[in-house]
Coordinates of C-alpha atoms in Angstrom, one line a residue:
X1467 CA 51.4 -23.1 28.6
X1468 CA 48.7 -23.3 26.0
X1469 CA 46.1 -24.3 28.3
X1470 CA 47.0 -21.3 30.4
X1471 CA 46.9 -18.8 27.6
X1472 CA 43.5 -20.2 26.6
X1473 CA 42.1 -19.6 30.1
X1474 CA 43.5 -16.2 30.1
X1475 CA 42.1 -15.3 26.8
X1476 CA 38.5 -16.6 28.0
X1477 CA 38.7 -14.6 31.2
X1478 CA 39.6 -11.4 29.2
X1479 CA 36.2 -11.6 27.5
X1480 CA 37.5 -11.7 23.9
X1481 CA 35.7 -14.8 22.9
X1482 CA 32.3 -13.1 23.9
X1483 CA 33.2 -10.0 21.9
X1484 CA 34.0 -12.2 18.9
X1485 CA 30.8 -14.2 19.4
X1486 CA 28.9 -11.1 19.6
X1487 CA 30.3 -9.6 16.7
X1488 CA 29.9 -12.7 14.7
X1489 CA 26.2 -12.7 15.7
X1490 CA 25.7 -9.3 14.7
X1491 CA 27.3 -9.8 11.5
X1492 CA 25.2 -12.9 10.6
X1493 CA 22.1 -10.9 11.4
X1494 CA 23.1 -8.0 9.1
X1495 CA 23.9 -10.5 6.2
X1496 CA 20.5 -12.1 6.7
X1497 CA 18.7 -8.8 6.8
X1498 CA 20.5 -7.7 3.7
X1499 CA 19.9 -10.9 1.8
X1500 CA 16.3 -10.7 2.8
X1501 CA 15.9 -7.4 1.5
X1502 CA 17.8 -8.2 -1.8
X1503 CA 15.6 -11.4 -2.3
X1504 CA 12.5 -9.2 -1.8
X1505 CA 13.8 -6.4 -4.1
X1506 CA 15.0 -8.7 -6.9
X1507 CA 11.5 -10.6 -6.8
X1508 CA 9.4 -7.5 -6.7
X1509 CA 11.3 -5.1 -9.0
X1510 CA 11.9 -7.4 -11.6
X1511 CA 8.0 -7.8 -12.2
X1512 CA 8.1 -4.1 -13.9
X1513 CA 10.7 -5.1 -16.4
X1514 CA 9.1 -5.4 -20.0
X1515 CA 10.2 -9.2 -20.5
X1516 CA 10.3 -10.5 -24.1
X1517 CA 7.2 -12.3 -25.4
X1518 CA 8.0 -15.8 -26.7
X1519 CA 6.0 -17.4 -29.5
X1520 CA 6.2 -21.2 -30.1
X1521 CA 4.4 -24.1 -31.6
X1522 CA 3.0 -26.4 -28.8
X1523 CA 3.0 -30.0 -29.9
X1524 CA 1.1 -32.3 -27.5
X1525 CA 1.6 -36.0 -28.6
X1526 CA -1.7 -37.0 -30.2
X1527 CA -3.1 -33.6 -30.7
X1528 CA -3.0 -30.7 -33.1
X1529 CA -0.3 -28.2 -32.9
X1530 CA -1.3 -24.9 -31.2
X1531 CA 0.7 -21.5 -31.3
X1532 CA 1.3 -20.1 -28.0
X1533 CA 2.4 -16.7 -27.0
X1534 CA 3.5 -15.4 -23.6
X1535 CA 6.1 -14.2 -21.1
X1536 CA 8.3 -17.1 -19.5
X1537 CA 7.7 -16.6 -15.6
X1538 CA 9.5 -19.7 -14.3
X1539 CA 10.7 -23.1 -15.2
X1540 CA 11.2 -26.2 -13.1
X1541 CA 12.2 -29.8 -13.5
X1542 CA 9.3 -32.2 -12.6
X1543 CA 9.4 -36.2 -12.7
X1544 CA 7.8 -37.7 -15.7
X1545 CA 5.6 -39.7 -13.3
X1546 CA 4.1 -36.6 -11.9
X1547 CA 3.2 -35.5 -15.5
X1548 CA 1.8 -38.7 -16.5
X1549 CA -0.3 -38.8 -13.3
X1550 CA -1.8 -35.3 -14.1
X1551 CA -3.3 -37.0 -17.4
X1552 CA -0.5 -35.8 -19.9
X1553 CA 0.5 -38.1 -22.6
X1554 CA 4.1 -38.5 -21.4
X1555 CA 6.3 -41.1 -23.0
X1556 CA 7.6 -43.1 -20.1
X1557 CA 10.6 -44.2 -22.0
X1558 CA 12.4 -41.0 -21.8
X1559 CA 14.4 -39.4 -19.0
X1560 CA 13.5 -39.2 -15.5
X1561 CA 12.7 -35.6 -15.5
X1562 CA 11.0 -33.2 -18.0
X1563 CA 11.0 -29.3 -17.9
X1564 CA 7.6 -27.5 -17.0
X1565 CA 7.3 -23.9 -17.7
X1566 CA 5.0 -21.4 -16.6
X1567 CA 3.8 -18.9 -19.4
X1568 CA 1.8 -15.6 -18.9
X1569 CA -0.4 -16.0 -21.9
X1570 CA -3.0 -13.3 -21.1
X1571 CA -6.0 -13.1 -23.3
X1572 CA -8.1 -14.2 -20.2
X1573 CA -11.5 -13.6 -22.1
X1574 CA -10.4 -16.3 -24.6
X1575 CA -8.3 -18.7 -22.7
X1576 CA -10.1 -18.3 -19.2
X1577 CA -6.6 -17.6 -17.4
X1578 CA -3.7 -15.4 -17.5
X1579 CA -1.1 -18.2 -16.9
X1580 CA -0.6 -21.6 -18.2
X1581 CA 1.7 -24.5 -17.5
X1582 CA 3.3 -26.1 -20.4
X1583 CA 5.9 -28.8 -21.0
X1584 CA 9.2 -27.3 -22.3
X1585 CA 10.1 -30.1 -24.4
X1586 CA 6.8 -29.8 -26.5
X1587 CA 7.5 -26.2 -27.3
X1588 CA 9.0 -26.2 -31.0
X1589 CA 10.3 -23.4 -33.1
X1590 CA 10.6 -20.8 -30.3
X1591 CA 10.7 -17.2 -31.8
X1592 CA 10.3 -13.5 -30.6
X1593 CA 8.4 -11.5 -33.3
X1594 CA 9.3 -8.0 -33.2
X1595 CA 5.6 -7.0 -34.2
X1596 CA 4.2 -8.9 -31.3
X1597 CA 2.1 -6.5 -29.2
X1598 CA 1.6 -6.5 -25.5
X1599 CA -1.7 -4.6 -24.7
X1600 CA -2.1 -3.6 -21.1
X1601 CA -5.8 -3.2 -20.2
X1602 CA -8.0 -1.7 -17.3
X1603 CA -9.9 -4.9 -17.1
X1604 CA -9.2 -8.6 -18.2
X1605 CA -5.4 -8.3 -17.8
X1606 CA -2.8 -8.3 -20.6
X1607 CA -3.6 -9.1 -24.4
X1608 CA -1.0 -10.7 -26.6
X1609 CA -1.4 -10.6 -30.3
X1610 CA -0.8 -8.7 -33.5
X1611 CA -2.0 -5.3 -34.6
X1612 CA -4.1 -5.3 -37.6
X1613 CA -5.8 -1.6 -37.6
X1614 CA -7.1 1.3 -35.7
X1615 CA -10.7 2.5 -35.9
X1616 CA -12.5 5.7 -35.1
X1617 CA -16.3 5.6 -34.4
X1618 CA -16.2 2.2 -36.3
X1619 CA -14.4 3.6 -39.3
X1620 CA -10.9 2.0 -40.2
X1621 CA -8.5 4.9 -40.1
X1622 CA -5.2 3.1 -40.1
X1623 CA -3.9 -0.5 -40.9
X1624 CA -0.6 -2.1 -41.6
X1625 CA 2.7 -0.5 -40.7
X1626 CA 0.9 2.9 -40.1
X1627 CA -1.5 1.6 -37.6
X1628 CA 1.3 1.4 -34.8
X1629 CA 2.0 5.2 -34.8
X1630 CA -1.8 6.0 -35.0
X1631 CA -2.5 3.6 -32.1
X1632 CA 0.2 5.4 -29.8
X1633 CA -1.2 8.9 -30.6
X1634 CA -4.7 7.7 -29.7
X1635 CA -3.7 5.9 -26.6
X1636 CA -2.0 9.2 -25.5
X1637 CA -5.4 11.1 -26.1
X1638 CA -7.3 8.5 -24.2
X1639 CA -4.9 8.8 -21.2
X1640 CA -5.5 12.6 -21.1
X1641 CA -9.3 12.0 -21.3
X1642 CA -9.1 9.3 -18.6
X1643 CA -7.4 11.9 -16.3
X1644 CA -10.0 14.5 -17.1
X1645 CA -12.8 11.9 -16.4
X1646 CA -11.1 11.0 -13.1
X1647 CA -10.9 14.6 -11.9
X1648 CA -14.6 15.2 -13.1
X1649 CA -15.9 12.2 -11.3
X1650 CA -13.9 12.3 -8.1
X1651 CA -13.2 16.0 -7.5
X1652 CA -16.0 18.0 -9.1
X1653 CA -19.0 15.5 -9.0
X1654 CA -17.7 14.1 -5.7
X1655 CA -17.7 17.6 -4.4
X1656 CA -21.6 18.1 -5.5
X1657 CA -22.4 14.6 -3.9
X1658 CA -20.7 15.7 -0.7
X1659 CA -22.8 19.0 -0.6
X1660 CA -26.1 17.1 -1.3
X1661 CA -25.3 14.6 1.4
X1662 CA -24.5 17.5 3.9
X1663 CA -27.8 19.3 2.8
X1664 CA -29.8 15.9 3.4
X1665 CA -28.3 15.6 6.8
X1666 CA -29.0 19.4 7.5
X1667 CA -32.6 18.8 6.5
X1668 CA -33.0 15.7 8.8
X1669 CA -31.6 17.7 11.7
X1670 CA -34.1 20.3 11.3
X1671 CA -36.8 17.7 11.2
X1672 CA -35.6 16.2 14.6
X1673 CA -35.3 19.6 16.2
X1674 CA -38.8 20.6 14.8
X1675 CA -37.4 23.7 13.1
X1676 CA -38.3 22.6 9.4
X1677 CA -40.8 25.4 8.8
X1678 CA -41.7 27.0 5.3
X1679 CA -38.7 29.4 5.4
X1680 CA -36.3 26.7 6.1
X1681 CA -37.7 24.6 3.6
X1682 CA -37.5 27.3 0.9
X1683 CA -33.9 27.9 1.9
X1684 CA -33.0 24.2 1.6
X1685 CA -34.8 23.9 -1.8
X1686 CA -32.9 26.8 -3.2
X1687 CA -29.5 25.4 -2.1
X1688 CA -30.5 22.0 -3.5
X1689 CA -31.5 23.7 -6.8
X1690 CA -28.0 25.3 -7.0
X1691 CA -26.6 21.8 -6.4
X1692 CA -28.6 20.2 -9.1
X1693 CA -27.9 23.0 -11.6
X1694 CA -24.1 22.3 -11.1
X1695 CA -24.6 18.7 -11.4
X1696 CA -26.5 18.9 -14.7
X1697 CA -23.8 21.0 -16.1
X1698 CA -21.3 18.5 -15.1
X1699 CA -23.3 15.5 -16.3
X1700 CA -23.3 17.0 -19.9
X1701 CA -19.5 17.4 -19.7
X1702 CA -19.3 13.8 -18.5
X1703 CA -21.4 12.3 -21.2
X1704 CA -19.4 14.2 -23.8
X1705 CA -16.1 13.0 -22.2
X1706 CA -17.3 9.5 -22.0
X1707 CA -18.3 9.5 -25.7
X1708 CA -14.8 10.8 -26.8
X1709 CA -13.2 8.3 -24.3
X1710 CA -14.8 5.2 -26.0
X1711 CA -14.6 6.6 -29.6
X1712 CA -11.6 4.6 -30.7
X1713 CA -10.8 1.0 -30.9
X1714 CA -8.2 -1.3 -32.2
X1715 CA -8.3 -4.5 -34.3
X1716 CA -6.0 -7.4 -33.1
X1717 CA -5.3 -10.9 -33.9
X1718 CA -4.1 -13.7 -31.6
X1719 CA -1.2 -16.1 -32.3
X1720 CA -4.0 -18.8 -33.0
X1721 CA -5.7 -16.7 -35.5
X1722 CA -8.6 -15.4 -33.8
X1723 CA -9.5 -11.7 -34.4
X1724 CA -10.9 -9.2 -31.9
X1725 CA -11.8 -5.6 -31.5
X1726 CA -10.8 -3.7 -28.1
X1727 CA -12.0 -0.2 -27.3
X1728 CA -9.2 2.1 -26.5
X1729 CA -10.9 3.1 -23.5
X1730 CA -10.1 -0.1 -21.7
X1731 CA -6.2 0.1 -22.7
X1732 CA -3.6 1.6 -20.5
X1733 CA -0.7 1.1 -22.9
X1734 CA 0.5 -1.0 -25.9
X1735 CA 4.0 -1.8 -26.6
X1736 CA 6.3 -4.3 -28.5
X1737 CA 8.8 -5.6 -26.0
X1738 CA 10.7 -7.9 -28.5
X1739 CA 11.3 -4.6 -30.6
X1740 CA 12.4 -2.3 -27.7
X1741 CA 16.0 -1.6 -27.2
X1742 CA 17.6 -1.5 -23.7
X1743 CA 17.3 2.2 -23.2
X1744 CA 13.6 2.0 -24.2
X1745 CA 12.9 -0.8 -21.7
X1746 CA 14.7 1.2 -19.0
X1747 CA 12.3 4.2 -19.6
X1748 CA 9.4 1.8 -19.6
X1749 CA 10.6 0.2 -16.3
X1750 CA 10.7 3.4 -14.6
X1751 CA 7.3 4.6 -15.8
X1752 CA 5.9 1.3 -14.5
X1753 CA 7.6 1.8 -11.1
X1754 CA 6.2 5.4 -11.0
X1755 CA 2.6 4.0 -11.8
X1756 CA 2.9 1.6 -9.0
X1757 CA 3.8 4.1 -6.3
X1758 CA 1.4 6.8 -7.6
X1759 CA -1.6 5.2 -9.2
X1760 CA -4.7 3.4 -7.9
X1761 CA -5.0 -0.3 -7.8
X1762 CA -7.0 -2.2 -10.3
X1763 CA -7.9 -5.9 -11.4
X1764 CA -8.5 -7.1 -7.8
X1765 CA -5.3 -5.2 -6.7
X1766 CA -3.1 -7.2 -9.1
X1767 CA -2.6 -4.3 -11.5
X1768 CA -2.1 -0.5 -11.2
X1769 CA -0.4 1.1 -8.3
X1770 CA -0.9 1.2 -4.4
X1771 CA -0.8 5.0 -3.6
X1772 CA -4.1 4.7 -1.5
X1773 CA -2.4 2.1 0.6
X1774 CA 0.9 4.2 1.0
X1775 CA -1.0 7.5 1.8
X1776 CA -3.3 5.4 4.3
X1777 CA -0.3 3.8 6.1
X1778 CA 1.6 7.3 6.4
X1779 CA -1.3 9.2 7.6
X1780 CA -2.6 6.6 10.2
X1781 CA 1.1 6.4 11.5
X1782 CA 1.3 10.2 11.8
X1783 CA -2.0 10.5 13.6
X1784 CA -1.0 7.8 15.8
X1785 CA 2.3 9.5 16.7
X1786 CA 0.6 12.9 17.4
X1787 CA -1.8 10.9 19.9
X1788 CA 0.8 8.7 21.7
X1789 CA 3.6 11.0 22.0
X1790 CA 1.8 13.6 24.4
X1791 CA -0.1 11.0 26.4
X1792 CA 3.2 8.7 26.8
X1793 CA 5.3 11.8 27.9
X1794 CA 2.7 13.0 30.4
X1795 CA 2.3 9.3 31.8
X1796 CA 6.2 9.1 32.1
X1797 CA 6.7 12.4 33.7
X1798 CA 3.9 11.7 36.3
X1799 CA 5.5 8.3 37.2
X1800 CA 9.0 9.4 37.4
X1801 CA 8.6 13.1 38.7
X1802 CA 5.5 13.3 40.6
X1803 CA 4.2 9.9 41.6
X1804 CA 5.3 8.6 45.2
X1805 CA 7.7 5.9 44.7
X1806 CA 6.0 2.8 46.3
X1807 CA 4.4 -0.4 45.9
X1808 CA 1.7 1.1 43.7
X1809 CA 4.1 2.8 41.4
X1810 CA 5.9 -0.3 40.9
X1811 CA 2.9 -2.3 40.2
X1812 CA 1.9 0.2 37.6
X1813 CA 5.3 0.1 35.9
X1814 CA 5.0 -3.8 35.7
X1815 CA 1.6 -3.3 34.2
X1816 CA 3.0 -1.1 31.5
X1817 CA 5.8 -3.3 30.7
X1818 CA 3.4 -6.2 30.5
X1819 CA 1.1 -4.3 28.2
X1820 CA 4.1 -4.1 25.6
X1821 CA 3.8 -8.0 25.5
X1822 CA 0.0 -8.2 24.7
X1823 CA -0.7 -9.6 21.5
X1824 CA -1.8 -7.0 18.7
X1825 CA -5.0 -8.6 17.8
X1826 CA -6.2 -8.3 21.5
X1827 CA -5.7 -4.6 21.0
X1828 CA -7.8 -4.8 17.7
X1829 CA -10.7 -6.6 19.7
X1830 CA -10.5 -4.0 22.3
X1831 CA -10.5 -1.2 19.7
X1832 CA -13.6 -2.7 18.0
X1833 CA -15.4 -3.3 21.3
X1834 CA -14.6 0.1 23.1
X1835 CA -13.6 2.6 20.4
X1836 CA -15.9 1.6 17.5
X1837 CA -19.0 0.3 19.3
X1838 CA -18.9 2.2 22.7
X1839 CA -17.3 5.4 22.0
X1840 CA -18.3 5.7 18.2
X1841 CA -21.9 4.7 18.8
X1842 CA -22.1 7.3 21.8
X1843 CA -20.7 10.0 19.6
X1844 CA -23.2 9.3 16.8
X1845 CA -26.2 9.3 19.2
X1846 CA -24.8 12.8 20.6
X1847 CA -23.6 14.6 17.8
X1848 CA -24.8 12.8 14.4
X1849 CA -28.4 11.7 15.2
X1850 CA -29.5 12.9 11.6
X1851 CA -27.3 10.3 10.0
X1852 CA -29.2 7.5 11.9
X1853 CA -29.5 4.5 11.4
X1854 CA -26.3 4.8 9.2
X1855 CA -23.3 5.2 11.5
X1856 CA -20.8 7.9 11.2
X1857 CA -18.0 7.3 14.0
X1858 CA -19.7 4.0 15.0
X1859 CA -17.9 2.1 12.3
X1860 CA -14.3 1.1 11.8
X1861 CA -12.4 4.1 10.2
X1862 CA -9.3 6.1 10.4
X1863 CA -9.6 7.7 13.9
X1864 CA -10.1 4.3 15.5
X1865 CA -7.3 2.5 13.8
X1866 CA -5.0 5.5 14.8
X1867 CA -6.1 5.3 18.4
X1868 CA -5.9 1.5 18.6
X1869 CA -2.3 1.7 17.3
X1870 CA -1.7 4.6 19.8
X1871 CA -2.8 2.4 22.8
X1872 CA -0.6 -0.4 21.4
X1873 CA 2.3 1.6 21.4
X1874 CA 1.9 3.6 24.5
X1875 CA 3.9 1.4 26.8
X1876 CA 7.0 1.7 24.4
X1877 CA 6.9 5.5 24.8
X1878 CA 6.4 5.5 28.4
X1879 CA 9.4 3.2 29.1
X1880 CA 11.7 5.1 26.7
X1881 CA 10.6 8.4 28.2
X1882 CA 11.2 7.2 31.7
X1883 CA 14.7 5.9 31.0
X1884 CA 15.6 9.3 29.5
X1885 CA 14.1 11.3 32.5
X1886 CA 16.1 8.9 35.0
X1887 CA 19.4 9.6 33.2
X1888 CA 19.2 13.4 33.7
X1889 CA 21.5 14.4 36.8
X1890 CA 19.6 15.3 39.7
X1891 CA 22.2 18.3 40.2
X1892 CA 20.5 20.0 37.2
X1893 CA 16.8 19.9 38.8
X1894 CA 18.3 21.2 42.0
X1895 CA 20.4 23.9 40.1
X1896 CA 17.2 25.1 38.5
X1897 CA 15.1 25.1 41.6
X1898 CA 18.2 27.0 43.5
X1899 CA 17.7 29.7 41.0
X1900 CA 14.0 30.2 41.8
X1901 CA 12.5 28.2 39.1
X1902 CA 9.4 26.3 40.2
X1903 CA 9.1 22.5 39.7
X1904 CA 6.8 22.9 36.6
X1905 CA 9.2 25.4 35.1
X1906 CA 12.1 22.9 35.8
X1907 CA 10.4 20.1 34.2
X1908 CA 9.2 22.2 31.0
X1909 CA 12.5 24.2 30.4
X1910 CA 15.2 21.9 31.7
X1911 CA 14.2 18.3 32.4
X1912 CA 11.8 17.7 29.3
X1913 CA 14.1 19.2 26.7
X1914 CA 17.1 17.2 27.8
X1915 CA 14.9 14.0 27.9
X1916 CA 13.7 14.7 24.3
X1917 CA 16.1 12.4 22.6
X1918 CA 14.8 9.6 24.7
X1919 CA 11.1 10.6 23.9
X1920 CA 12.2 10.4 20.1
X1921 CA 13.7 6.9 20.6
X1922 CA 10.3 5.9 22.1
X1923 CA 8.5 7.4 19.1
X1924 CA 10.8 5.7 16.8
X1925 CA 10.1 2.2 18.2
X1926 CA 6.4 3.1 18.3
X1927 CA 6.5 4.0 14.6
X1928 CA 8.5 0.9 13.7
X1929 CA 6.1 -1.4 15.4
X1930 CA 2.9 0.5 14.4
X1931 CA 3.5 0.8 10.6
X1932 CA 3.9 -2.7 10.1
X1933 CA 0.9 -3.9 12.3
X1934 CA -2.0 -5.7 10.4
X1935 CA -4.1 -7.9 12.7
X1936 CA -5.7 -5.0 14.8
X1937 CA -6.2 -3.0 11.8
X1938 CA -8.4 -5.6 10.1
X1939 CA -11.0 -4.9 12.9
X1940 CA -10.9 -1.2 13.2
X1941 CA -10.7 0.6 9.7
X1942 CA -8.5 -1.1 7.1
X1943 CA -10.2 -2.5 4.2
X1944 CA -9.3 -4.3 0.8
X1945 CA -10.2 -1.3 -1.4
X1946 CA -10.5 2.4 -0.8
X1947 CA -9.4 4.5 -3.6
X1948 CA -10.8 7.6 -2.3
X1949 CA -8.4 9.2 0.0
X1950 CA -9.4 10.3 3.6
X1951 CA -7.8 13.8 2.9
X1952 CA -9.4 15.8 0.2
X1953 CA -11.0 19.3 -0.4
X1954 CA -14.4 18.6 0.9
X1955 CA -15.2 19.9 4.4
X1956 CA -14.0 18.9 7.2
X1957 CA -11.0 18.0 4.7
X1958 CA -9.7 15.3 7.1
X1959 CA -12.2 12.5 7.2
X1960 CA -11.4 10.6 10.4
X1961 CA -14.5 8.4 10.0
X1962 CA -13.5 7.1 6.7
X1963 CA -11.9 3.7 6.2
X1964 CA -8.5 3.5 4.5
X1965 CA -6.1 1.1 2.8
X1966 CA -2.9 -0.2 4.4
X1967 CA 0.4 -1.5 3.0
X1968 CA 0.5 -4.5 5.5
X1969 CA -3.0 -5.5 4.7
X1970 CA -2.5 -5.1 1.1
X1971 CA 0.3 -7.6 1.3
X1972 CA -2.1 -10.2 3.2
X1973 CA -4.9 -9.5 0.8
X1974 CA -2.8 -9.7 -2.5
X1975 CA -0.9 -12.8 -1.3
X1976 CA -3.5 -14.9 0.4
X1977 CA -7.2 -13.5 -0.9
X1978 CA -6.2 -12.8 -4.6
X1979 CA -8.1 -15.0 -7.2
X1980 CA -5.0 -14.6 -9.4
X1981 CA -2.2 -16.0 -7.6
X1982 CA 0.6 -16.1 -10.1
X1983 CA 0.0 -12.4 -11.1
X1984 CA -0.3 -11.4 -7.5
X1985 CA 3.0 -13.0 -6.3
X1986 CA 5.5 -10.4 -7.5
X1987 CA 3.4 -7.5 -6.1
X1988 CA 3.5 -9.1 -2.7
X1989 CA 7.4 -8.7 -2.7
X1990 CA 7.2 -5.2 -4.4
X1991 CA 4.7 -4.1 -1.7
X1992 CA 6.7 -5.6 1.1
X1993 CA 9.8 -3.6 -0.1
X1994 CA 7.8 -0.5 -0.3
X1995 CA 6.4 -1.1 3.5
X1996 CA 10.1 -1.5 4.6
X1997 CA 11.2 1.7 2.7
X1998 CA 8.1 3.6 4.1
X1999 CA 9.0 2.5 7.8
X2000 CA 12.6 3.3 7.1
X2001 CA 11.8 6.7 5.9
X2002 CA 9.6 7.4 8.9
X2003 CA 12.2 6.2 11.3
X2004 CA 14.9 8.0 9.7
X2005 CA 13.1 11.3 9.9
X2006 CA 12.7 10.7 13.8
X2007 CA 16.3 9.7 14.1
X2008 CA 17.4 12.9 12.4
X2009 CA 15.3 15.0 14.7
X2010 CA 16.5 12.9 17.6
X2011 CA 20.2 13.4 16.8
X2012 CA 19.7 17.3 16.5
X2013 CA 18.1 17.3 19.9
X2014 CA 20.8 15.3 21.2
X2015 CA 23.6 17.8 20.0
X2016 CA 21.6 20.6 21.3
X2017 CA 21.6 19.4 24.7
X2018 CA 24.8 17.5 24.8
X2019 CA 26.7 20.5 26.6
X2020 CA 24.2 20.7 29.4
X2021 CA 24.7 17.0 30.1
X2022 CA 28.4 17.6 30.7

């Protein structure tokens, strides 16, 4: 009886429902767990951790005073420490604790991080007046504030120095923003105008039209640009002098004194003296800096806004290119092409293209788009720029086109499936009412298939936004802080190289000279890439659902 019930249960299909549901549940749990791991590892990096100060007593050596943030700790065999040359007592236990401290002060110690033996750290303490100085170069500095100087003159010391330092750091931050606007926007516009003037002069030379009148006009225009530059140069020099006016005197925990220009300081804070609310405010300020600022220190400090901007802009251009071509191809294959062996071969080829490795598309983009198409565009339209390439070099346009070719099969297949689901009666009814085939397609078939088109676009965006391998060949670079969209004509610079979140993860994780500093940024950037892709997909899903609701009545 039980065996009969078991056979009936299996024949009903219930076990496969449970197996499928269990598999989906496991996949969801694993996905959530992975995202949680990435979030914890990445977002914890921005929290202002307490700075530990302790006496480090290595057997047989003088006691040193160390200060730093505890990054991680692990148990290692004594034999392993002894093999590395440390004076470890073999008579102790089998394991000892090894701790990784972020000690900063790279110009003094040679490295930002140092491994120490936990058992040799004595008298651990967290002094409230211990200062962490985040710098634009050379990483963090850990020490004690002695005084503040203005143009080499001491203006504050002792307890009054901290408040004075914070005011002057705010002043330097405002000056830094002014310098950035002056150098990138104002002087950048002048440099752009001078370069266009140079290319215009060269074009006239090639055309044989550089006569006396043209030279006079060019000289007058150049004189205007030069006058503007001299004016801005004076402002730049004055700002730089104000920017580098102040400095601070600091002392390390081992007694060495140093003077640091405030022009190199981003912020200074005392984490051991900060309340929880203050740390929370600091945390969100660091998060905002991460998503809105430019990178520095070999991409291990600062923000990743250029990479975010490049990823989103390239994906949007790719979507604008692949959607019309994919839809046109699908409409032709489904509505116009004769359904025969040739059409079946084309469909098989389209399906197979979806499985081609991404790096192959990168090689194709480099060989055809960059060298052949880009080189031809340079010869035809930009001869005055030779031998420097304009479009004959990797850039935003070729990266977007390469991704469009890569994702084209996905859009074609999804659109074809949507067209196939539209009842034939709707087509015949439209034709019976006097509409032409083109009008039927444009006003009935394509609007009803638009949700399927959006599904193809969603899949295309999800794949393209995370691709890295082909982009390394056709336009993505390690550092490109200037954005491809600015106020200089033609405003959108399709020939410019860009940064990308996926490549940024690869570069920071595997090419960084400071591995320990880069590791948490890999997690944070990966989380941000997932969020960017999710935001783009949710926007497309929202549009698709609106279209689906709009045409649901016609389907029934």
